[in-house]
Coordinates of C-alpha atoms and ligand atoms in Angstrom, one line a residue:
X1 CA 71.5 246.0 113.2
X2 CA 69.6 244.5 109.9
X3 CA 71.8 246.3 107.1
X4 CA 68.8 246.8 104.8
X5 CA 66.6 248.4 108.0
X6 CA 69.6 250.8 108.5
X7 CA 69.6 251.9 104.7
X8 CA 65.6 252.1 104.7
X9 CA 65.6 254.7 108.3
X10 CA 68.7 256.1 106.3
X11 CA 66.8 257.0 103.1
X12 CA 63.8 257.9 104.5
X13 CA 65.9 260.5 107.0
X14 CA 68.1 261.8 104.2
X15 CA 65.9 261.7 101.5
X16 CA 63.3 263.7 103.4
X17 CA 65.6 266.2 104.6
X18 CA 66.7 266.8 101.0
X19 CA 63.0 266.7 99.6
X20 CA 62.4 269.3 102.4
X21 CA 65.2 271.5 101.8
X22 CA 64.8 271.8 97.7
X23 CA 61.4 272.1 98.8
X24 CA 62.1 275.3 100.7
X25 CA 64.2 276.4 98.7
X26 CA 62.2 276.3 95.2
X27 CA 59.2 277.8 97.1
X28 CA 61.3 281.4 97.4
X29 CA 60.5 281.5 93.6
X30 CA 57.6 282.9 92.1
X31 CA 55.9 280.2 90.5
X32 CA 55.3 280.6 86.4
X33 CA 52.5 281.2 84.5
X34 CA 49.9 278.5 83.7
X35 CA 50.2 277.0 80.2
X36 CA 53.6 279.3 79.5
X37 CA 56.4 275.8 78.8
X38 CA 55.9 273.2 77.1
X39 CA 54.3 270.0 78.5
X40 CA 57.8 267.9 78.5
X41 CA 59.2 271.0 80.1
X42 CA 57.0 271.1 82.7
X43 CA 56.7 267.7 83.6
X44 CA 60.4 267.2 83.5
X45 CA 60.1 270.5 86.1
X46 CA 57.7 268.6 88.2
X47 CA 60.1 265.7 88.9
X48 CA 63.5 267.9 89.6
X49 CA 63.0 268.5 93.3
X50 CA 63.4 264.3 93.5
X51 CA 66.6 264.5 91.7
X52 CA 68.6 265.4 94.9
X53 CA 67.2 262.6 97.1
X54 CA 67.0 260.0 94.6
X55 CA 71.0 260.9 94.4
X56 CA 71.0 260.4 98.4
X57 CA 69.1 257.2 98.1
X58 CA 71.7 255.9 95.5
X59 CA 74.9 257.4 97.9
X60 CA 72.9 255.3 100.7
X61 CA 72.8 251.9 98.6
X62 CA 76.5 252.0 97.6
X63 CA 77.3 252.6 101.0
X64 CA 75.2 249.6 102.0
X65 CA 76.9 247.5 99.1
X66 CA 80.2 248.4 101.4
X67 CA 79.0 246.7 104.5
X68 CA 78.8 243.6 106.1
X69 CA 74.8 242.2 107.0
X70 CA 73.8 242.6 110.1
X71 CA 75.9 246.1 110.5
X72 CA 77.7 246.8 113.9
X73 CA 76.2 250.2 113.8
X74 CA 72.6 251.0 115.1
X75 CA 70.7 254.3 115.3
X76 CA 69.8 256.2 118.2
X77 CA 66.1 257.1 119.2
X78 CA 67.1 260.7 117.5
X79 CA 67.1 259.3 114.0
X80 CA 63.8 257.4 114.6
X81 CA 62.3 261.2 115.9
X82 CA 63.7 263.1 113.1
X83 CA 62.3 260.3 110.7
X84 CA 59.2 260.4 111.9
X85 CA 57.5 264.0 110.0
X86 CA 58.9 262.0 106.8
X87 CA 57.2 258.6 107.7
X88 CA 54.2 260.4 108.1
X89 CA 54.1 262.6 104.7
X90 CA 55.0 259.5 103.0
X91 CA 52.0 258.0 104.7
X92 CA 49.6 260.8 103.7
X93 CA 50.6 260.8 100.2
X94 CA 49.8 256.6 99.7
X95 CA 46.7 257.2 101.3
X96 CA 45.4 259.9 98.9
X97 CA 46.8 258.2 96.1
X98 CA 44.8 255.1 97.3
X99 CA 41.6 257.1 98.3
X100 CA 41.4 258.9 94.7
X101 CA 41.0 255.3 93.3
X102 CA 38.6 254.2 95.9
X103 CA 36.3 257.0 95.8
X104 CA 33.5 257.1 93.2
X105 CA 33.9 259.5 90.6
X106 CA 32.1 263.1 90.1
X107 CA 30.1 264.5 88.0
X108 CA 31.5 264.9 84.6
X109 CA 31.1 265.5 81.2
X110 CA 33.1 263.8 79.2
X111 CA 36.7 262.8 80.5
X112 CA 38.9 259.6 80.1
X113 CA 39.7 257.4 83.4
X114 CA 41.5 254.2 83.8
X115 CA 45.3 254.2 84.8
X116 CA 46.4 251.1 82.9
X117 CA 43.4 250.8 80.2
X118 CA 42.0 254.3 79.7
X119 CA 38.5 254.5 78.2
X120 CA 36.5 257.7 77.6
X121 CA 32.9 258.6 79.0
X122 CA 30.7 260.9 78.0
X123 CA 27.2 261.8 79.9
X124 CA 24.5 261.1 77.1
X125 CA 23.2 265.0 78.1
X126 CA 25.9 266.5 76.7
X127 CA 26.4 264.5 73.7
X128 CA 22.6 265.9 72.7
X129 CA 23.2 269.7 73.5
X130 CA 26.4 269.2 71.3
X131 CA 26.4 269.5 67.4
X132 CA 28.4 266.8 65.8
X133 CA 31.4 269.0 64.7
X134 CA 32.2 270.0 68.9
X135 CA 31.4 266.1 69.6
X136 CA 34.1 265.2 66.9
X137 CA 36.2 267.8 68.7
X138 CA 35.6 267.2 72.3
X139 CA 36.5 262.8 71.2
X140 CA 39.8 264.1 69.7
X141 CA 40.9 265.9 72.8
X142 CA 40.3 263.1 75.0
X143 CA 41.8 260.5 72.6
X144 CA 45.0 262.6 72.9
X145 CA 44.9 261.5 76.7
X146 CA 43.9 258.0 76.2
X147 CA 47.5 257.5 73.6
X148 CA 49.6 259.3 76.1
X149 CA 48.2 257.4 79.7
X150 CA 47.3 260.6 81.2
X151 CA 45.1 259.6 84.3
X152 CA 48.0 257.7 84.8
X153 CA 50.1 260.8 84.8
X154 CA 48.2 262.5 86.6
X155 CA 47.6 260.3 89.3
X156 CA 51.6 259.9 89.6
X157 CA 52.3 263.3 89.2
X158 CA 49.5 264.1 92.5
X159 CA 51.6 261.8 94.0
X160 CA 55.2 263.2 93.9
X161 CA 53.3 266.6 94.4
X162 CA 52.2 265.2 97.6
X163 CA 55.5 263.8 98.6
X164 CA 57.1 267.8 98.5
X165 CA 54.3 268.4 101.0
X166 CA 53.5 270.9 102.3
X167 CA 55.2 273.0 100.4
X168 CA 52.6 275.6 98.1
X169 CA 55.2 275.3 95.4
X170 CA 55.0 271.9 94.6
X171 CA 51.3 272.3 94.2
X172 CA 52.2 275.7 91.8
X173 CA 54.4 273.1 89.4
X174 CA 51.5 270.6 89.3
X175 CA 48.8 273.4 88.1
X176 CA 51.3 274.1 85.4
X177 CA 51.5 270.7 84.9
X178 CA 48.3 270.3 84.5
X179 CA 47.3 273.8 82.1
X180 CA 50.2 272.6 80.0
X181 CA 49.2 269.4 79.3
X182 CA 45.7 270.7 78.4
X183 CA 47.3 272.8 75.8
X184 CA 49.4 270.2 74.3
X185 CA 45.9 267.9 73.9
X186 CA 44.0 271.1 72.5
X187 CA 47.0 271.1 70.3
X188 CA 47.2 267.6 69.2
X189 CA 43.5 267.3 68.6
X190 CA 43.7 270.7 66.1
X191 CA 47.1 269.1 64.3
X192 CA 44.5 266.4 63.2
X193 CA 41.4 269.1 61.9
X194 CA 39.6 270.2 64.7
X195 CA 38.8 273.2 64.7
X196 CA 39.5 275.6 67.8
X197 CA 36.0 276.8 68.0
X198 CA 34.3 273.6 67.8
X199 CA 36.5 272.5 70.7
X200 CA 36.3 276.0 72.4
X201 CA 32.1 275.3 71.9
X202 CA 32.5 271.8 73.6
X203 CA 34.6 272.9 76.6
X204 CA 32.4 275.9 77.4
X205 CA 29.5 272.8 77.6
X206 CA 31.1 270.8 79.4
X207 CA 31.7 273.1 82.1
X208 CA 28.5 272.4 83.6
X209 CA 28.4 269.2 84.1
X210 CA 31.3 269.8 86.4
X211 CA 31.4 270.6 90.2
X212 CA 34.3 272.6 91.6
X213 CA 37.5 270.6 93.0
X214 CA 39.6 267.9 91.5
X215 CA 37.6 265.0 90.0
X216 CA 40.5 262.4 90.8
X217 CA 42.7 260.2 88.6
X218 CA 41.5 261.5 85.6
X219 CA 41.9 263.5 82.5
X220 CA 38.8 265.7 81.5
X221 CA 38.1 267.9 78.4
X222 CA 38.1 270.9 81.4
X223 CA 41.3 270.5 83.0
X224 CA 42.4 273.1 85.2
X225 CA 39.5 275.5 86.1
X226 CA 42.2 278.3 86.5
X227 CA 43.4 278.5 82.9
X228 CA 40.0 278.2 81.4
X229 CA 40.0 281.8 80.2
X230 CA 43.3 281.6 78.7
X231 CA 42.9 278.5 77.4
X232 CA 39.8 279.3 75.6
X233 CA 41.5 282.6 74.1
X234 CA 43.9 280.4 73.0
X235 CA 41.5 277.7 71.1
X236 CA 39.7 280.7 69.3
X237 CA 43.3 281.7 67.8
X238 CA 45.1 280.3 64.8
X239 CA 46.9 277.5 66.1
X240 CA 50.5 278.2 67.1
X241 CA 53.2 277.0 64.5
X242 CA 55.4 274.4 65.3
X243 CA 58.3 275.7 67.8
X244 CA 61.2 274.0 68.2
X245 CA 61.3 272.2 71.6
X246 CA 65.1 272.2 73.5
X247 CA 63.8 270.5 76.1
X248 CA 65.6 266.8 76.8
X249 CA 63.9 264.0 75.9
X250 CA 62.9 261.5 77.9
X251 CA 65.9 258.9 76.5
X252 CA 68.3 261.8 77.2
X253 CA 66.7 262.5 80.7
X254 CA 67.2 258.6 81.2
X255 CA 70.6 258.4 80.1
X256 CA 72.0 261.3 82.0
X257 CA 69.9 260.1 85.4
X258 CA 71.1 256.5 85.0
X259 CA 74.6 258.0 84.9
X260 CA 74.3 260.3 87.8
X261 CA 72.8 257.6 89.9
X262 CA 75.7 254.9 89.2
X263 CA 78.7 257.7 90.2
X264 CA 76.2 258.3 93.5
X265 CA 76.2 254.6 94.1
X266 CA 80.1 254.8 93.3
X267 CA 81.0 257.5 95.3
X268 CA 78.6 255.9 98.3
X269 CA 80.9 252.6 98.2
X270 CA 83.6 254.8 98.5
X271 CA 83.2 257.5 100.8
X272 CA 79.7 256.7 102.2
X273 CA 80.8 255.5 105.8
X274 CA 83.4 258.1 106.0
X275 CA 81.8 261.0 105.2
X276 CA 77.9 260.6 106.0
X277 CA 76.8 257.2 107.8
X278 CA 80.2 257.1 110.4
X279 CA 79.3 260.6 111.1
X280 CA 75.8 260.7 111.5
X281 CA 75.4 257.5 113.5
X282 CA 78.2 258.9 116.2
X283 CA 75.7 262.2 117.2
X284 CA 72.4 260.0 116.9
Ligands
LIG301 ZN1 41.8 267.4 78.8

């Protein structure tokens, strides 16, 4: 058999029993609060459950490095079976990530779209039922998206949410996600003047000009509907000295994965026939 078809069924098998089985097991915690961590935090926290088969992809490929092309192994029809609930997740989470750039946007008031070059849009309506201060206010919130590519984000953070499918927990760390990164714009746009209010006043407006439901790849003054109370509270409050953040930065998250994944491809090389391919290939 092909050597790199045998590592693709591999990683798709392994890697979605792993994805399944962090998945199962981080569902039998209760998920946090909205808006409680840090933004880093909890996007660092919505990419974790991948840790385990990214590590099983990276096993796979130094196993792969090991062998000769074509392989004198082949899989059995049980491996294609088992593979196929993966396959099929996989499949349904490229095709909403395709269909929310296909489909024509919602109603909004003002939000910023664009994955590579984002822009922001405002509906002329609300601009005139706005005084100038909550325009000035609503602008710096969704420049704060614009610098940091948040549709993009977003749309790649629906995405890895989709690949945990189905379970509800997954969905529980994007929601944080999402309330989080609300705060840290809200936050960002008052470090530069704004005043709470003004932005509280503008969000409260805004509000009407949108419908229920997620309004695809993009980053809107709203955000998630669920935290609105809180998050409005929270604008009409002095805004929250500077705490320090222990949570890794990205460089450090990079560092550490890049080293984790070259002792998986290591220790696939070494012991990935023996342990997991021999094996598994002998029952399928
Ligand atoms: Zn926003």
């Amino acid at each position: 058999m092909e050597r790199e078809s045998l590592l693709t069924v591999l990683m798709i098998l392994l890697g979605g029993v792993a994805l399944q089985l962090i998945g199962a097991w981080l569902s039998t915690y209760r998920r946090s609060k909205p808006g409680c961590e840090p933004e880093r935090a909890a996007w660092l926290r919505l990419w974790r459950p991948l840790l385990p088969a990214l590590l099983v992809a990276a096993w796979l490929c130094g196993w792969a490095l090991s062998q000769p092309d074509p392989v004198p192994d082949r899989v059995g029809p049980l491996v294609f079976i088992v593979c196929a609930p993966f396959v099929l997740i996989i499949i349904r989470a490229l095709l909403r990530a395709g269909w929310s750039l296909l489909r024509s946007p919602e109603p909004f008031g003002i939000a910023t779209i664009g994955l590579i070059r984002p822009r922001i849009v405002m509906v002329p309506e609300l601009a005139r039922r706005l005084d100038e201060r909550a325009i000035l206010a609503a602008l710096a919130h969704e420049r704060a998206h614009v610098r940091h590519l948040d549709p993009l984000r977003i749309w790649i953070a629906q995405f890895i949410t989709d690949l945990q499918w189905p379970w509800a927990s997954a969905r529980g760390r994007f929601e944080t996600w999402l309330a989080a990164l609300e705060h840290a714009r809200d936050d960002e746009a008052r470090a530069q003047g704004i005043e709470g209010a003004d932005l509280a006043a503008a969000l409260v407006a805004s509000i009407r000009f949108h419908r229920a439901g997620s309004v695809g790849p993009c980053a809107t003054l709203i955000g998630d509907r669920s935290a609105l109370e809180a998050r409005i509270a929270r604008l009409l409050q002095p805004l929250p000295g500077t705490i320090k953040d222990r949570t890794p930065t990205m460089l450090q998250v990079a560092l550490l994965l890049t080293m984790a994944l070259m002792v998986a491809v290591a220790l696939g090389e070494i012991y990935g026939e023996r342990l997991v391919v021999g094996p598994l290939l002998a029952v399928s």
